JSON list of C-alpha atoms in Angstrom, two decimals:
[
{"chain": "J", "resi": 1, "resn": "UNK", "atom": "CA", "xyz": [-67.04, -37.34, 48.57]},
{"chain": "J", "resi": 2, "resn": "UNK", "atom": "CA", "xyz": [-65.66, -33.93, 47.84]},
{"chain": "J", "resi": 3, "resn": "UNK", "atom": "CA", "xyz": [-61.96, -33.40, 48.13]},
{"chain": "J", "resi": 4, "resn": "UNK", "atom": "CA", "xyz": [-62.13, -29.72, 48.79]},
{"chain": "J", "resi": 5, "resn": "UNK", "atom": "CA", "xyz": [-61.01, -29.43, 52.43]},
{"chain": "J", "resi": 6, "resn": "UNK", "atom": "CA", "xyz": [-63.59, -26.48, 53.24]},
{"chain": "J", "resi": 7, "resn": "UNK", "atom": "CA", "xyz": [-61.37, -25.31, 55.97]},
{"chain": "J", "resi": 8, "resn": "UNK", "atom": "CA", "xyz": [-63.41, -21.90, 56.35]},
{"chain": "J", "resi": 9, "resn": "UNK", "atom": "CA", "xyz": [-66.59, -23.86, 56.86]},
{"chain": "J", "resi": 10, "resn": "UNK", "atom": "CA", "xyz": [-64.83, -26.06, 59.36]},
{"chain": "J", "resi": 11, "resn": "UNK", "atom": "CA", "xyz": [-63.94, -22.95, 61.29]},
{"chain": "J", "resi": 12, "resn": "UNK", "atom": "CA", "xyz": [-67.51, -21.85, 61.38]},
{"chain": "J", "resi": 13, "resn": "UNK", "atom": "CA", "xyz": [-69.31, -25.21, 61.97]},
{"chain": "J", "resi": 14, "resn": "UNK", "atom": "CA", "xyz": [-66.71, -26.77, 64.13]},
{"chain": "J", "resi": 15, "resn": "UNK", "atom": "CA", "xyz": [-66.65, -29.75, 61.90]},
{"chain": "J", "resi": 16, "resn": "UNK", "atom": "CA", "xyz": [-65.89, -30.45, 58.18]},
{"chain": "J", "resi": 17, "resn": "UNK", "atom": "CA", "xyz": [-68.94, -30.59, 55.84]},
{"chain": "J", "resi": 18, "resn": "UNK", "atom": "CA", "xyz": [-67.52, -33.81, 54.47]},
{"chain": "J", "resi": 19, "resn": "UNK", "atom": "CA", "xyz": [-67.45, -35.42, 57.92]},
{"chain": "J", "resi": 20, "resn": "UNK", "atom": "CA", "xyz": [-71.11, -34.41, 58.24]},
{"chain": "J", "resi": 21, "resn": "UNK", "atom": "CA", "xyz": [-72.06, -35.87, 54.90]},
{"chain": "J", "resi": 22, "resn": "UNK", "atom": "CA", "xyz": [-70.11, -39.18, 55.72]},
{"chain": "J", "resi": 23, "resn": "UNK", "atom": "CA", "xyz": [-71.97, -39.51, 58.98]},
{"chain": "J", "resi": 24, "resn": "UNK", "atom": "CA", "xyz": [-75.26, -38.92, 57.12]},
{"chain": "J", "resi": 25, "resn": "UNK", "atom": "CA", "xyz": [-74.37, -41.47, 54.40]},
{"chain": "J", "resi": 26, "resn": "UNK", "atom": "CA", "xyz": [-73.38, -44.14, 57.01]},
{"chain": "J", "resi": 27, "resn": "UNK", "atom": "CA", "xyz": [-76.71, -43.52, 58.92]},
{"chain": "J", "resi": 28, "resn": "UNK", "atom": "CA", "xyz": [-78.83, -43.89, 55.76]},
{"chain": "J", "resi": 29, "resn": "UNK", "atom": "CA", "xyz": [-76.75, -47.12, 54.88]},
{"chain": "J", "resi": 30, "resn": "UNK", "atom": "CA", "xyz": [-77.29, -48.67, 58.31]},
{"chain": "J", "resi": 31, "resn": "UNK", "atom": "CA", "xyz": [-81.07, -47.82, 58.12]},
{"chain": "J", "resi": 32, "resn": "UNK", "atom": "CA", "xyz": [-81.18, -49.53, 54.59]},
{"chain": "J", "resi": 33, "resn": "UNK", "atom": "CA", "xyz": [-79.48, -52.67, 55.94]},
{"chain": "J", "resi": 34, "resn": "UNK", "atom": "CA", "xyz": [-81.89, -52.76, 59.01]},
{"chain": "J", "resi": 35, "resn": "UNK", "atom": "CA", "xyz": [-84.92, -52.38, 56.92]},
{"chain": "J", "resi": 36, "resn": "UNK", "atom": "CA", "xyz": [-83.88, -55.16, 54.56]},
{"chain": "J", "resi": 37, "resn": "UNK", "atom": "CA", "xyz": [-83.38, -57.43, 57.59]},
{"chain": "J", "resi": 38, "resn": "UNK", "atom": "CA", "xyz": [-86.82, -56.52, 58.83]},
{"chain": "J", "resi": 39, "resn": "UNK", "atom": "CA", "xyz": [-88.32, -57.19, 55.34]},
{"chain": "J", "resi": 40, "resn": "UNK", "atom": "CA", "xyz": [-86.59, -60.46, 55.24]},
{"chain": "J", "resi": 41, "resn": "UNK", "atom": "CA", "xyz": [-87.95, -61.51, 58.72]},
{"chain": "J", "resi": 42, "resn": "UNK", "atom": "CA", "xyz": [-91.53, -60.63, 57.60]},
{"chain": "J", "resi": 43, "resn": "UNK", "atom": "CA", "xyz": [-91.23, -62.65, 54.37]},
{"chain": "J", "resi": 44, "resn": "UNK", "atom": "CA", "xyz": [-90.04, -65.79, 56.25]},
{"chain": "J", "resi": 45, "resn": "UNK", "atom": "CA", "xyz": [-92.95, -65.51, 58.76]},
{"chain": "J", "resi": 46, "resn": "UNK", "atom": "CA", "xyz": [-95.31, -65.11, 55.83]},
{"chain": "J", "resi": 47, "resn": "UNK", "atom": "CA", "xyz": [-93.94, -68.28, 54.28]},
{"chain": "J", "resi": 48, "resn": "UNK", "atom": "CA", "xyz": [-94.47, -70.20, 57.47]},
{"chain": "J", "resi": 49, "resn": "UNK", "atom": "CA", "xyz": [-98.16, -69.93, 56.74]},
{"chain": "J", "resi": 50, "resn": "UNK", "atom": "CA", "xyz": [-97.67, -71.70, 53.23]},
{"chain": "J", "resi": 51, "resn": "UNK", "atom": "CA", "xyz": [-96.16, -75.13, 53.97]},
{"chain": "J", "resi": 52, "resn": "UNK", "atom": "CA", "xyz": [-96.37, -76.15, 50.40]},
{"chain": "J", "resi": 53, "resn": "UNK", "atom": "CA", "xyz": [-94.31, -73.31, 49.25]},
{"chain": "J", "resi": 54, "resn": "UNK", "atom": "CA", "xyz": [-90.97, -74.38, 47.77]},
{"chain": "J", "resi": 55, "resn": "UNK", "atom": "CA", "xyz": [-89.00, -71.18, 48.42]},
{"chain": "J", "resi": 56, "resn": "UNK", "atom": "CA", "xyz": [-86.22, -71.94, 50.99]},
{"chain": "J", "resi": 57, "resn": "UNK", "atom": "CA", "xyz": [-84.85, -69.38, 53.49]},
{"chain": "J", "resi": 58, "resn": "UNK", "atom": "CA", "xyz": [-81.58, -69.48, 51.55]},
{"chain": "J", "resi": 59, "resn": "UNK", "atom": "CA", "xyz": [-83.25, -68.39, 48.32]},
{"chain": "J", "resi": 60, "resn": "UNK", "atom": "CA", "xyz": [-84.98, -65.49, 50.30]},
{"chain": "J", "resi": 61, "resn": "UNK", "atom": "CA", "xyz": [-81.56, -64.42, 51.70]},
{"chain": "J", "resi": 62, "resn": "UNK", "atom": "CA", "xyz": [-80.14, -64.40, 48.08]},
{"chain": "J", "resi": 63, "resn": "UNK", "atom": "CA", "xyz": [-82.89, -62.47, 46.89]},
{"chain": "J", "resi": 64, "resn": "UNK", "atom": "CA", "xyz": [-82.65, -60.01, 49.74]},
{"chain": "J", "resi": 65, "resn": "UNK", "atom": "CA", "xyz": [-78.86, -59.53, 49.06]},
{"chain": "J", "resi": 66, "resn": "UNK", "atom": "CA", "xyz": [-79.62, -58.80, 45.38]},
{"chain": "J", "resi": 67, "resn": "UNK", "atom": "CA", "xyz": [-82.19, -56.35, 46.21]},
{"chain": "J", "resi": 68, "resn": "UNK", "atom": "CA", "xyz": [-80.09, -54.64, 48.91]},
{"chain": "J", "resi": 69, "resn": "UNK", "atom": "CA", "xyz": [-77.38, -54.28, 46.20]},
{"chain": "J", "resi": 70, "resn": "UNK", "atom": "CA", "xyz": [-79.84, -52.73, 43.83]},
{"chain": "J", "resi": 71, "resn": "UNK", "atom": "CA", "xyz": [-81.10, -50.37, 46.41]},
{"chain": "J", "resi": 72, "resn": "UNK", "atom": "CA", "xyz": [-77.52, -49.39, 47.57]},
{"chain": "J", "resi": 73, "resn": "UNK", "atom": "CA", "xyz": [-76.44, -48.54, 44.01]},
{"chain": "J", "resi": 74, "resn": "UNK", "atom": "CA", "xyz": [-79.44, -46.33, 43.42]},
{"chain": "J", "resi": 75, "resn": "UNK", "atom": "CA", "xyz": [-78.93, -44.84, 46.89]},
{"chain": "J", "resi": 76, "resn": "UNK", "atom": "CA", "xyz": [-75.25, -44.03, 46.21]},
{"chain": "J", "resi": 77, "resn": "UNK", "atom": "CA", "xyz": [-76.33, -42.19, 42.98]},
{"chain": "J", "resi": 78, "resn": "UNK", "atom": "CA", "xyz": [-79.00, -40.15, 44.72]},
{"chain": "J", "resi": 79, "resn": "UNK", "atom": "CA", "xyz": [-76.74, -39.40, 47.79]},
{"chain": "J", "resi": 80, "resn": "UNK", "atom": "CA", "xyz": [-73.97, -38.16, 45.43]},
{"chain": "J", "resi": 81, "resn": "UNK", "atom": "CA", "xyz": [-76.44, -35.74, 43.88]},
{"chain": "J", "resi": 82, "resn": "UNK", "atom": "CA", "xyz": [-77.80, -34.73, 47.48]},
{"chain": "J", "resi": 83, "resn": "UNK", "atom": "CA", "xyz": [-74.21, -34.38, 48.69]},
{"chain": "J", "resi": 84, "resn": "UNK", "atom": "CA", "xyz": [-73.33, -31.96, 45.88]},
{"chain": "J", "resi": 85, "resn": "UNK", "atom": "CA", "xyz": [-76.39, -29.83, 46.64]},
{"chain": "J", "resi": 86, "resn": "UNK", "atom": "CA", "xyz": [-75.82, -29.64, 50.26]},
{"chain": "J", "resi": 87, "resn": "UNK", "atom": "CA", "xyz": [-72.03, -28.79, 50.03]},
{"chain": "J", "resi": 88, "resn": "UNK", "atom": "CA", "xyz": [-72.70, -26.10, 47.55]},
{"chain": "J", "resi": 89, "resn": "UNK", "atom": "CA", "xyz": [-76.02, -24.56, 48.90]},
{"chain": "J", "resi": 90, "resn": "UNK", "atom": "CA", "xyz": [-76.24, -25.44, 52.65]},
{"chain": "J", "resi": 91, "resn": "UNK", "atom": "CA", "xyz": [-72.85, -26.26, 54.10]},
{"chain": "J", "resi": 92, "resn": "UNK", "atom": "CA", "xyz": [-70.86, -23.73, 51.99]},
{"chain": "J", "resi": 93, "resn": "UNK", "atom": "CA", "xyz": [-69.72, -20.31, 53.02]},
{"chain": "J", "resi": 94, "resn": "UNK", "atom": "CA", "xyz": [-69.92, -17.81, 50.07]},
{"chain": "J", "resi": 95, "resn": "UNK", "atom": "CA", "xyz": [-66.65, -16.16, 49.01]},
{"chain": "J", "resi": 96, "resn": "UNK", "atom": "CA", "xyz": [-67.87, -12.66, 49.98]},
{"chain": "J", "resi": 97, "resn": "UNK", "atom": "CA", "xyz": [-68.76, -13.62, 53.52]},
{"chain": "J", "resi": 98, "resn": "UNK", "atom": "CA", "xyz": [-66.29, -12.89, 56.37]},
{"chain": "J", "resi": 99, "resn": "UNK", "atom": "CA", "xyz": [-66.76, -14.47, 59.71]},
{"chain": "J", "resi": 100, "resn": "UNK", "atom": "CA", "xyz": [-66.93, -12.21, 62.72]},
{"chain": "J", "resi": 101, "resn": "UNK", "atom": "CA", "xyz": [-63.60, -13.44, 64.18]},
{"chain": "J", "resi": 102, "resn": "UNK", "atom": "CA", "xyz": [-61.82, -12.49, 60.84]},
{"chain": "J", "resi": 103, "resn": "UNK", "atom": "CA", "xyz": [-63.21, -8.92, 60.71]},
{"chain": "J", "resi": 104, "resn": "UNK", "atom": "CA", "xyz": [-59.84, -7.62, 61.86]},
{"chain": "J", "resi": 105, "resn": "UNK", "atom": "CA", "xyz": [-58.36, -8.84, 58.59]},
{"chain": "J", "resi": 106, "resn": "UNK", "atom": "CA", "xyz": [-60.85, -6.63, 56.69]},
{"chain": "J", "resi": 107, "resn": "UNK", "atom": "CA", "xyz": [-59.96, -3.60, 58.93]},
{"chain": "J", "resi": 108, "resn": "UNK", "atom": "CA", "xyz": [-56.20, -4.15, 58.53]},
{"chain": "J", "resi": 109, "resn": "UNK", "atom": "CA", "xyz": [-55.57, -5.95, 55.27]},
{"chain": "J", "resi": 110, "resn": "UNK", "atom": "CA", "xyz": [-51.94, -7.17, 54.58]},
{"chain": "J", "resi": 111, "resn": "UNK", "atom": "CA", "xyz": [-50.52, -8.43, 51.26]},
{"chain": "J", "resi": 112, "resn": "UNK", "atom": "CA", "xyz": [-48.08, -11.38, 51.36]},
{"chain": "J", "resi": 113, "resn": "UNK", "atom": "CA", "xyz": [-45.29, -8.94, 51.04]},
{"chain": "J", "resi": 114, "resn": "UNK", "atom": "CA", "xyz": [-46.39, -6.79, 53.74]},
{"chain": "J", "resi": 115, "resn": "UNK", "atom": "CA", "xyz": [-46.90, -9.84, 55.96]},
{"chain": "J", "resi": 116, "resn": "UNK", "atom": "CA", "xyz": [-43.33, -11.14, 55.08]},
{"chain": "J", "resi": 117, "resn": "UNK", "atom": "CA", "xyz": [-41.89, -7.71, 55.98]},
{"chain": "J", "resi": 118, "resn": "UNK", "atom": "CA", "xyz": [-43.63, -7.91, 59.30]},
{"chain": "J", "resi": 119, "resn": "UNK", "atom": "CA", "xyz": [-42.35, -11.26, 59.91]},
{"chain": "J", "resi": 120, "resn": "UNK", "atom": "CA", "xyz": [-38.74, -10.12, 59.17]},
{"chain": "J", "resi": 121, "resn": "UNK", "atom": "CA", "xyz": [-39.13, -7.13, 61.43]},
{"chain": "J", "resi": 122, "resn": "UNK", "atom": "CA", "xyz": [-40.37, -9.41, 64.23]},
{"chain": "J", "resi": 123, "resn": "UNK", "atom": "CA", "xyz": [-37.38, -11.69, 63.76]},
{"chain": "J", "resi": 124, "resn": "UNK", "atom": "CA", "xyz": [-34.99, -8.73, 63.81]},
{"chain": "J", "resi": 125, "resn": "UNK", "atom": "CA", "xyz": [-36.60, -7.37, 66.99]},
{"chain": "J", "resi": 126, "resn": "UNK", "atom": "CA", "xyz": [-36.21, -10.90, 68.64]},
{"chain": "J", "resi": 127, "resn": "UNK", "atom": "CA", "xyz": [-32.56, -10.71, 67.77]},
{"chain": "J", "resi": 128, "resn": "UNK", "atom": "CA", "xyz": [-32.03, -7.13, 69.14]},
{"chain": "J", "resi": 129, "resn": "UNK", "atom": "CA", "xyz": [-33.97, -8.34, 72.30]},
{"chain": "J", "resi": 130, "resn": "UNK", "atom": "CA", "xyz": [-31.61, -11.42, 72.83]},
{"chain": "J", "resi": 131, "resn": "UNK", "atom": "CA", "xyz": [-28.59, -9.41, 72.21]},
{"chain": "J", "resi": 132, "resn": "UNK", "atom": "CA", "xyz": [-29.75, -6.63, 74.76]},
{"chain": "J", "resi": 133, "resn": "UNK", "atom": "CA", "xyz": [-30.62, -9.46, 77.27]},
{"chain": "J", "resi": 134, "resn": "UNK", "atom": "CA", "xyz": [-27.29, -10.83, 76.97]},
{"chain": "J", "resi": 135, "resn": "UNK", "atom": "CA", "xyz": [-25.44, -7.60, 77.27]},
{"chain": "J", "resi": 136, "resn": "UNK", "atom": "CA", "xyz": [-27.64, -6.80, 80.35]},
{"chain": "J", "resi": 137, "resn": "UNK", "atom": "CA", "xyz": [-26.57, -10.05, 81.86]},
{"chain": "J", "resi": 138, "resn": "UNK", "atom": "CA", "xyz": [-22.82, -9.29, 81.12]},
{"chain": "J", "resi": 139, "resn": "UNK", "atom": "CA", "xyz": [-23.44, -5.79, 82.83]},
{"chain": "J", "resi": 140, "resn": "UNK", "atom": "CA", "xyz": [-24.86, -7.37, 85.77]},
{"chain": "J", "resi": 141, "resn": "UNK", "atom": "CA", "xyz": [-21.94, -9.77, 86.21]},
{"chain": "J", "resi": 142, "resn": "UNK", "atom": "CA", "xyz": [-19.56, -6.81, 85.80]},
{"chain": "J", "resi": 143, "resn": "UNK", "atom": "CA", "xyz": [-21.50, -4.89, 88.57]},
{"chain": "J", "resi": 144, "resn": "UNK", "atom": "CA", "xyz": [-21.18, -7.92, 90.89]},
{"chain": "J", "resi": 145, "resn": "UNK", "atom": "CA", "xyz": [-17.35, -8.02, 90.25]},
{"chain": "J", "resi": 146, "resn": "UNK", "atom": "CA", "xyz": [-17.20, -4.27, 90.89]},
{"chain": "J", "resi": 147, "resn": "UNK", "atom": "CA", "xyz": [-18.94, -4.60, 94.11]},
{"chain": "J", "resi": 148, "resn": "UNK", "atom": "CA", "xyz": [-16.63, -7.42, 95.28]},
{"chain": "J", "resi": 149, "resn": "UNK", "atom": "CA", "xyz": [-13.63, -5.27, 94.24]},
{"chain": "J", "resi": 150, "resn": "UNK", "atom": "CA", "xyz": [-15.15, -2.30, 96.08]},
{"chain": "J", "resi": 151, "resn": "UNK", "atom": "CA", "xyz": [-15.62, -4.31, 99.18]},
{"chain": "J", "resi": 152, "resn": "UNK", "atom": "CA", "xyz": [-11.86, -5.40, 99.12]},
{"chain": "J", "resi": 153, "resn": "UNK", "atom": "CA", "xyz": [-10.78, -1.79, 98.59]},
{"chain": "J", "resi": 154, "resn": "UNK", "atom": "CA", "xyz": [-12.81, -0.69, 101.60]},
{"chain": "J", "resi": 155, "resn": "UNK", "atom": "CA", "xyz": [-11.10, -3.40, 103.53]},
{"chain": "J", "resi": 156, "resn": "UNK", "atom": "CA", "xyz": [-7.64, -2.14, 102.43]},
{"chain": "J", "resi": 157, "resn": "UNK", "atom": "CA", "xyz": [-8.72, 1.44, 103.20]},
{"chain": "J", "resi": 158, "resn": "UNK", "atom": "CA", "xyz": [-9.77, 0.41, 106.72]},
{"chain": "J", "resi": 159, "resn": "UNK", "atom": "CA", "xyz": [-6.34, -1.26, 107.09]},
{"chain": "J", "resi": 160, "resn": "UNK", "atom": "CA", "xyz": [-4.58, 1.76, 106.03]},
{"chain": "J", "resi": 161, "resn": "UNK", "atom": "CA", "xyz": [-6.73, 3.86, 108.61]},
{"chain": "J", "resi": 162, "resn": "UNK", "atom": "CA", "xyz": [-5.89, 1.38, 111.34]},
{"chain": "J", "resi": 163, "resn": "UNK", "atom": "CA", "xyz": [-2.24, 1.67, 110.29]},
{"chain": "J", "resi": 164, "resn": "UNK", "atom": "CA", "xyz": [-2.28, 5.41, 110.46]},
{"chain": "J", "resi": 165, "resn": "UNK", "atom": "CA", "xyz": [-3.76, 5.34, 113.90]},
{"chain": "J", "resi": 166, "resn": "UNK", "atom": "CA", "xyz": [-1.12, 2.97, 115.05]},
{"chain": "J", "resi": 167, "resn": "UNK", "atom": "CA", "xyz": [1.63, 5.18, 113.56]},
{"chain": "J", "resi": 168, "resn": "UNK", "atom": "CA", "xyz": [0.13, 8.27, 115.30]},
{"chain": "J", "resi": 169, "resn": "UNK", "atom": "CA", "xyz": [0.10, 6.40, 118.59]},
{"chain": "J", "resi": 170, "resn": "UNK", "atom": "CA", "xyz": [3.76, 5.70, 118.27]},
{"chain": "J", "resi": 171, "resn": "UNK", "atom": "CA", "xyz": [4.73, 9.20, 116.92]},
{"chain": "J", "resi": 172, "resn": "UNK", "atom": "CA", "xyz": [5.30, 8.20, 113.31]},
{"chain": "J", "resi": 173, "resn": "UNK", "atom": "CA", "xyz": [3.34, 9.88, 110.55]},
{"chain": "J", "resi": 174, "resn": "UNK", "atom": "CA", "xyz": [5.42, 9.43, 107.44]},
{"chain": "J", "resi": 175, "resn": "UNK", "atom": "CA", "xyz": [4.42, 6.43, 105.32]},
{"chain": "J", "resi": 176, "resn": "UNK", "atom": "CA", "xyz": [7.99, 5.20, 104.89]},
{"chain": "J", "resi": 177, "resn": "UNK", "atom": "CA", "xyz": [8.66, 5.49, 108.68]},
{"chain": "J", "resi": 178, "resn": "UNK", "atom": "CA", "xyz": [5.46, 3.63, 109.39]},
{"chain": "J", "resi": 179, "resn": "UNK", "atom": "CA", "xyz": [6.35, 0.80, 106.92]},
{"chain": "J", "resi": 180, "resn": "UNK", "atom": "CA", "xyz": [9.83, 0.63, 108.35]},
{"chain": "J", "resi": 181, "resn": "UNK", "atom": "CA", "xyz": [8.12, 0.55, 111.89]},
{"chain": "J", "resi": 182, "resn": "UNK", "atom": "CA", "xyz": [5.80, -2.29, 110.81]},
{"chain": "J", "resi": 183, "resn": "UNK", "atom": "CA", "xyz": [8.80, -4.22, 109.35]},
{"chain": "J", "resi": 184, "resn": "UNK", "atom": "CA", "xyz": [10.76, -3.91, 112.52]},
{"chain": "J", "resi": 185, "resn": "UNK", "atom": "CA", "xyz": [7.94, -5.07, 114.69]},
{"chain": "J", "resi": 186, "resn": "UNK", "atom": "CA", "xyz": [7.28, -7.94, 112.34]},
{"chain": "J", "resi": 187, "resn": "UNK", "atom": "CA", "xyz": [10.86, -9.05, 112.61]},
{"chain": "J", "resi": 188, "resn": "UNK", "atom": "CA", "xyz": [10.66, -8.67, 116.41]},
{"chain": "J", "resi": 189, "resn": "UNK", "atom": "CA", "xyz": [7.57, -10.78, 116.33]},
{"chain": "J", "resi": 190, "resn": "UNK", "atom": "CA", "xyz": [9.46, -13.41, 114.19]},
{"chain": "J", "resi": 191, "resn": "UNK", "atom": "CA", "xyz": [12.24, -13.50, 116.63]},
{"chain": "J", "resi": 192, "resn": "UNK", "atom": "CA", "xyz": [9.93, -13.98, 119.48]},
{"chain": "J", "resi": 193, "resn": "UNK", "atom": "CA", "xyz": [8.13, -16.83, 117.77]},
{"chain": "J", "resi": 194, "resn": "UNK", "atom": "CA", "xyz": [11.47, -18.55, 116.94]},
{"chain": "J", "resi": 195, "resn": "UNK", "atom": "CA", "xyz": [12.49, -18.07, 120.60]},
{"chain": "J", "resi": 196, "resn": "UNK", "atom": "CA", "xyz": [9.31, -19.52, 121.73]},
{"chain": "J", "resi": 197, "resn": "UNK", "atom": "CA", "xyz": [9.67, -22.50, 119.38]},
{"chain": "J", "resi": 198, "resn": "UNK", "atom": "CA", "xyz": [13.25, -23.16, 120.73]},
{"chain": "J", "resi": 199, "resn": "UNK", "atom": "CA", "xyz": [12.14, -23.00, 124.28]},
{"chain": "J", "resi": 200, "resn": "UNK", "atom": "CA", "xyz": [9.21, -25.23, 123.44]},
{"chain": "J", "resi": 201, "resn": "UNK", "atom": "CA", "xyz": [11.60, -27.86, 121.82]},
{"chain": "J", "resi": 202, "resn": "UNK", "atom": "CA", "xyz": [13.85, -27.70, 124.86]},
{"chain": "J", "resi": 203, "resn": "UNK", "atom": "CA", "xyz": [10.97, -28.29, 127.25]},
{"chain": "J", "resi": 204, "resn": "UNK", "atom": "CA", "xyz": [9.83, -31.26, 125.13]},
{"chain": "J", "resi": 205, "resn": "UNK", "atom": "CA", "xyz": [13.39, -32.84, 125.14]},
{"chain": "J", "resi": 206, "resn": "UNK", "atom": "CA", "xyz": [13.58, -32.20, 128.83]},
{"chain": "J", "resi": 207, "resn": "UNK", "atom": "CA", "xyz": [10.22, -33.93, 129.45]},
{"chain": "J", "resi": 208, "resn": "UNK", "atom": "CA", "xyz": [11.32, -36.95, 127.21]},
{"chain": "J", "resi": 209, "resn": "UNK", "atom": "CA", "xyz": [14.49, -37.31, 129.40]},
{"chain": "J", "resi": 210, "resn": "UNK", "atom": "CA", "xyz": [12.37, -37.43, 132.51]}
]
């Protein structure tokens, strides 16, 4: 069997020429074995008509095997020549023939150096794409943070607007005065809360005594 992989022929035929030749060889060999068995059975039947014949079935089997070996040796030699002819003249695609699906290589030929340069450029573009994708992700995260900060700032502005309205209602427009006003009211609320807590404790003690 040929050791040439014949990959281009396999692309065209859908199978390797060596595989085709191997199947043909096995088919011929199986046919030869079957024919020898048929010949052997015919000889044995013929001998049944000659009771005085001293040839035993064992001798016939030995002769059949010897003849089979002789035929196989000659068949292998003939098949080797036939395989060489078929692989060179029938199952071979000439070097100057280009398959239809490979016409693009003829229209846009590339040397190994050009192909390698193209591969390098592709790798570089992939790196740039990954870097830009990472930067875009970081920008999106930053935008989300800015949205959250903006929402908090809007809450603060609304709080200041409410504060300003309260100050106007109480006749204070200055920020310091407004802050002092809020501080004073906060202290009053704390005093009221403490007073409520004291009264609550007294009521609890009174209830316990009862």
